[in-house]
Amino acid sequence: IADLARDIIGNPRPNPAGTAPDMGAYENALSTPEKLLSVPADYATIQQAIDAAVDGNVVLVQPGTYLENIDFKGKKITVASLLHTEGQASYLRDTIIDGGKKGSVVSFKNRENRNSKLIGFTITNGISQEGGGIYCGYQCSPTLENLIVTGNEAQSLGGGIYLESTANALIRSVVIAQNSA
């Protein structure tokens, strides 16, 4: 919010009364809810929604199995199942990202921070050199919450989750089981 306020107040725009900052624009910006991008209603895949998202957006994923490997691409977004909005634990089991043995299922490679959030999924069937399920690279600090990470494989380290030595992920309520490295 401070950055938003600085952007608006730091760049005054004329208003009908003169040259004072447009405080109405500031108030509207603060009251605008985060944009929801729905999968599969708006986007066929989670990655398509991530690609379209901008910082602050929420990619909300309906129950189902999504055969894909996703990369947050440095974005400060939330990618979540309906567990995030409705709180029902069944969404954790019913919303699956399946990597199809084509790499890490979820990748954080571009210095993502705590505002890059993955919430409410089963992460499975990934295979990679490091981080079969979830890969957290150089100086990445995502939030990983309410996840089941299972059935993934790494040839070296981190069958379930790999954190590069400078990574500092916040991990809450995550079950990491039956992975191999």
PDB file of N, CA and C in Angstrom, residues 80-117:
ATOM      1  N   ALA A  80      -3.798 -20.966  -5.723  1.00  0.00           N
ATOM      2  CA  ALA A  80      -4.472 -21.695  -4.656  1.00  0.00           C
ATOM      3  C   ALA A  80      -5.657 -22.501  -5.161  1.00  0.00           C
ATOM      4  N   SER A  81      -5.920 -23.590  -4.438  1.00  0.00           N
ATOM      5  CA  SER A  81      -7.151 -24.343  -4.662  1.00  0.00           C
ATOM      6  C   SER A  81      -8.271 -23.649  -3.888  1.00  0.00           C
ATOM      7  N   LEU A  82      -9.466 -24.193  -3.983  1.00  0.00           N
ATOM      8  CA  LEU A  82     -10.603 -23.628  -3.253  1.00  0.00           C
ATOM      9  C   LEU A  82     -10.447 -23.757  -1.740  1.00  0.00           C
ATOM     10  N   LEU A  83      -9.480 -24.545  -1.284  1.00  0.00           N
ATOM     11  CA  LEU A  83      -9.181 -24.586   0.147  1.00  0.00           C
ATOM     12  C   LEU A  83      -8.908 -23.177   0.666  1.00  0.00           C
ATOM     13  N   HIS A  84      -8.264 -22.373  -0.141  1.00  0.00           N
ATOM     14  CA  HIS A  84      -7.899 -21.004   0.226  1.00  0.00           C
ATOM     15  C   HIS A  84      -9.129 -20.134   0.499  1.00  0.00           C
ATOM     16  N   THR A  85     -10.195 -20.331  -0.263  1.00  0.00           N
ATOM     17  CA  THR A  85     -11.375 -19.480  -0.122  1.00  0.00           C
ATOM     18  C   THR A  85     -12.495 -20.127   0.684  1.00  0.00           C
ATOM     19  N   GLU A  86     -12.586 -21.452   0.637  1.00  0.00           N
ATOM     20  CA  GLU A  86     -13.703 -22.135   1.293  1.00  0.00           C
ATOM     21  C   GLU A  86     -13.298 -22.923   2.533  1.00  0.00           C
ATOM     22  N   GLY A  87     -12.004 -23.194   2.689  1.00  0.00           N
ATOM     23  CA  GLY A  87     -11.511 -23.834   3.896  1.00  0.00           C
ATOM     24  C   GLY A  87     -11.801 -25.316   4.057  1.00  0.00           C
ATOM     25  N   GLN A  88     -12.327 -25.969   3.059  1.00  0.00           N
ATOM     26  CA  GLN A  88     -12.631 -27.394   3.160  1.00  0.00           C
ATOM     27  C   GLN A  88     -11.398 -28.221   2.801  1.00  0.00           C
ATOM     28  N   ALA A  89     -11.007 -29.093   3.731  1.00  0.00           N
ATOM     29  CA  ALA A  89      -9.796 -29.903   3.559  1.00  0.00           C
ATOM     30  C   ALA A  89      -9.861 -30.819   2.346  1.00  0.00           C
ATOM     31  N   SER A  90     -11.039 -31.207   1.902  1.00  0.00           N
ATOM     32  CA  SER A  90     -11.154 -32.114   0.755  1.00  0.00           C
ATOM     33  C   SER A  90     -10.535 -31.515  -0.509  1.00  0.00           C
ATOM     34  N   TYR A  91     -10.498 -30.196  -0.618  1.00  0.00           N
ATOM     35  CA  TYR A  91      -9.909 -29.567  -1.799  1.00  0.00           C
ATOM     36  C   TYR A  91      -8.412 -29.857  -1.912  1.00  0.00           C
ATOM     37  N   LEU A  92      -7.774 -30.110  -0.788  1.00  0.00           N
ATOM     38  CA  LEU A  92      -6.351 -30.450  -0.786  1.00  0.00           C
ATOM     39  C   LEU A  92      -6.103 -31.751  -1.537  1.00  0.00           C
ATOM     40  N   ARG A  93      -6.939 -32.735  -1.328  1.00  0.00           N
ATOM     41  CA  ARG A  93      -6.806 -34.026  -2.016  1.00  0.00           C
ATOM     42  C   ARG A  93      -7.377 -33.999  -3.427  1.00  0.00           C
ATOM     43  N   ASP A  94      -8.347 -33.126  -3.652  1.00  0.00           N
ATOM     44  CA  ASP A  94      -9.083 -33.122  -4.920  1.00  0.00           C
ATOM     45  C   ASP A  94      -8.526 -32.166  -5.968  1.00  0.00           C
ATOM     46  N   THR A  95      -7.490 -31.407  -5.611  1.00  0.00           N
ATOM     47  CA  THR A  95      -6.891 -30.461  -6.554  1.00  0.00           C
ATOM     48  C   THR A  95      -5.420 -30.841  -6.682  1.00  0.00           C
ATOM     49  N   ILE A  96      -5.095 -31.474  -7.797  1.00  0.00           N
ATOM     50  CA  ILE A  96      -3.799 -32.133  -7.979  1.00  0.00           C
ATOM     51  C   ILE A  96      -3.042 -31.494  -9.140  1.00  0.00           C
ATOM     52  N   ILE A  97      -1.780 -31.196  -8.881  1.00  0.00           N
ATOM     53  CA  ILE A  97      -0.886 -30.800  -9.977  1.00  0.00           C
ATOM     54  C   ILE A  97       0.043 -31.982 -10.202  1.00  0.00           C
ATOM     55  N   ASP A  98      -0.080 -32.602 -11.359  1.00  0.00           N
ATOM     56  CA  ASP A  98       0.660 -33.807 -11.728  1.00  0.00           C
ATOM     57  C   ASP A  98       1.705 -33.430 -12.765  1.00  0.00           C
ATOM     58  N   GLY A  99       2.978 -33.571 -12.410  1.00  0.00           N
ATOM     59  CA  GLY A  99       4.072 -33.176 -13.294  1.00  0.00           C
ATOM     60  C   GLY A  99       4.333 -34.087 -14.468  1.00  0.00           C
ATOM     61  N   GLY A 100       3.656 -35.237 -14.527  1.00  0.00           N
ATOM     62  CA  GLY A 100       3.813 -36.127 -15.675  1.00  0.00           C
ATOM     63  C   GLY A 100       5.231 -36.609 -15.909  1.00  0.00           C
ATOM     64  N   LYS A 101       6.038 -36.597 -14.853  1.00  0.00           N
ATOM     65  CA  LYS A 101       7.452 -37.014 -14.943  1.00  0.00           C
ATOM     66  C   LYS A 101       8.207 -36.224 -16.005  1.00  0.00           C
ATOM     67  N   LYS A 102       7.914 -34.905 -16.092  1.00  0.00           N
ATOM     68  CA  LYS A 102       8.555 -34.037 -17.083  1.00  0.00           C
ATOM     69  C   LYS A 102       9.303 -32.874 -16.432  1.00  0.00           C
ATOM     70  N   GLY A 103       9.759 -33.057 -15.203  1.00  0.00           N
ATOM     71  CA  GLY A 103      10.484 -31.997 -14.508  1.00  0.00           C
ATOM     72  C   GLY A 103       9.875 -31.738 -13.153  1.00  0.00           C
ATOM     73  N   SER A 104      10.383 -30.705 -12.464  1.00  0.00           N
ATOM     74  CA  SER A 104       9.797 -30.317 -11.184  1.00  0.00           C
ATOM     75  C   SER A 104       8.348 -29.910 -11.420  1.00  0.00           C
ATOM     76  N   VAL A 105       7.472 -30.292 -10.518  1.00  0.00           N
ATOM     77  CA  VAL A 105       6.064 -29.948 -10.686  1.00  0.00           C
ATOM     78  C   VAL A 105       5.879 -28.435 -10.534  1.00  0.00           C
ATOM     79  N   VAL A 106       6.505 -27.854  -9.515  1.00  0.00           N
ATOM     80  CA  VAL A 106       6.403 -26.413  -9.264  1.00  0.00           C
ATOM     81  C   VAL A 106       7.816 -25.855  -9.128  1.00  0.00           C
ATOM     82  N   SER A 107       8.085 -24.747  -9.817  1.00  0.00           N
ATOM     83  CA  SER A 107       9.409 -24.129  -9.754  1.00  0.00           C
ATOM     84  C   SER A 107       9.330 -22.671  -9.336  1.00  0.00           C
ATOM     85  N   PHE A 108      10.228 -22.331  -8.430  1.00  0.00           N
ATOM     86  CA  PHE A 108      10.475 -20.950  -8.030  1.00  0.00           C
ATOM     87  C   PHE A 108      11.937 -20.697  -8.377  1.00  0.00           C
ATOM     88  N   LYS A 109      12.196 -19.914  -9.425  1.00  0.00           N
ATOM     89  CA  LYS A 109      13.564 -19.734  -9.925  1.00  0.00           C
ATOM     90  C   LYS A 109      13.981 -18.271 -10.053  1.00  0.00           C
ATOM     91  N   ASN A 110      13.089 -17.354  -9.738  1.00  0.00           N
ATOM     92  CA  ASN A 110      13.339 -15.946 -10.035  1.00  0.00           C
ATOM     93  C   ASN A 110      13.161 -15.044  -8.822  1.00  0.00           C
ATOM     94  N   ARG A 111      13.775 -15.450  -7.722  1.00  0.00           N
ATOM     95  CA  ARG A 111      13.769 -14.659  -6.484  1.00  0.00           C
ATOM     96  C   ARG A 111      12.359 -14.326  -5.978  1.00  0.00           C
ATOM     97  N   GLU A 112      11.457 -15.267  -6.116  1.00  0.00           N
ATOM     98  CA  GLU A 112      10.128 -15.073  -5.549  1.00  0.00           C
ATOM     99  C   GLU A 112      10.254 -14.866  -4.038  1.00  0.00           C
ATOM    100  N   ASN A 113       9.312 -14.122  -3.467  1.00  0.00           N
ATOM    101  CA  ASN A 113       9.360 -13.865  -2.032  1.00  0.00           C
ATOM    102  C   ASN A 113       8.103 -14.401  -1.347  1.00  0.00           C
ATOM    103  N   ARG A 114       7.888 -14.021  -0.091  1.00  0.00           N
ATOM    104  CA  ARG A 114       6.757 -14.531   0.692  1.00  0.00           C
ATOM    105  C   ARG A 114       5.404 -14.256   0.037  1.00  0.00           C
ATOM    106  N   ASN A 115       5.356 -13.261  -0.849  1.00  0.00           N
ATOM    107  CA  ASN A 115       4.107 -12.951  -1.545  1.00  0.00           C
ATOM    108  C   ASN A 115       3.871 -13.851  -2.755  1.00  0.00           C
ATOM    109  N   SER A 116       4.767 -14.788  -2.992  1.00  0.00           N
ATOM    110  CA  SER A 116       4.574 -15.822  -4.010  1.00  0.00           C
ATOM    111  C   SER A 116       4.109 -17.054  -3.245  1.00  0.00           C
ATOM    112  N   LYS A 117       2.806 -17.353  -3.351  1.00  0.00           N
ATOM    113  CA  LYS A 117       2.203 -18.363  -2.477  1.00  0.00           C
ATOM    114  C   LYS A 117       1.597 -19.512  -3.273  1.00  0.00           C
TER     115      LYS A 117
END
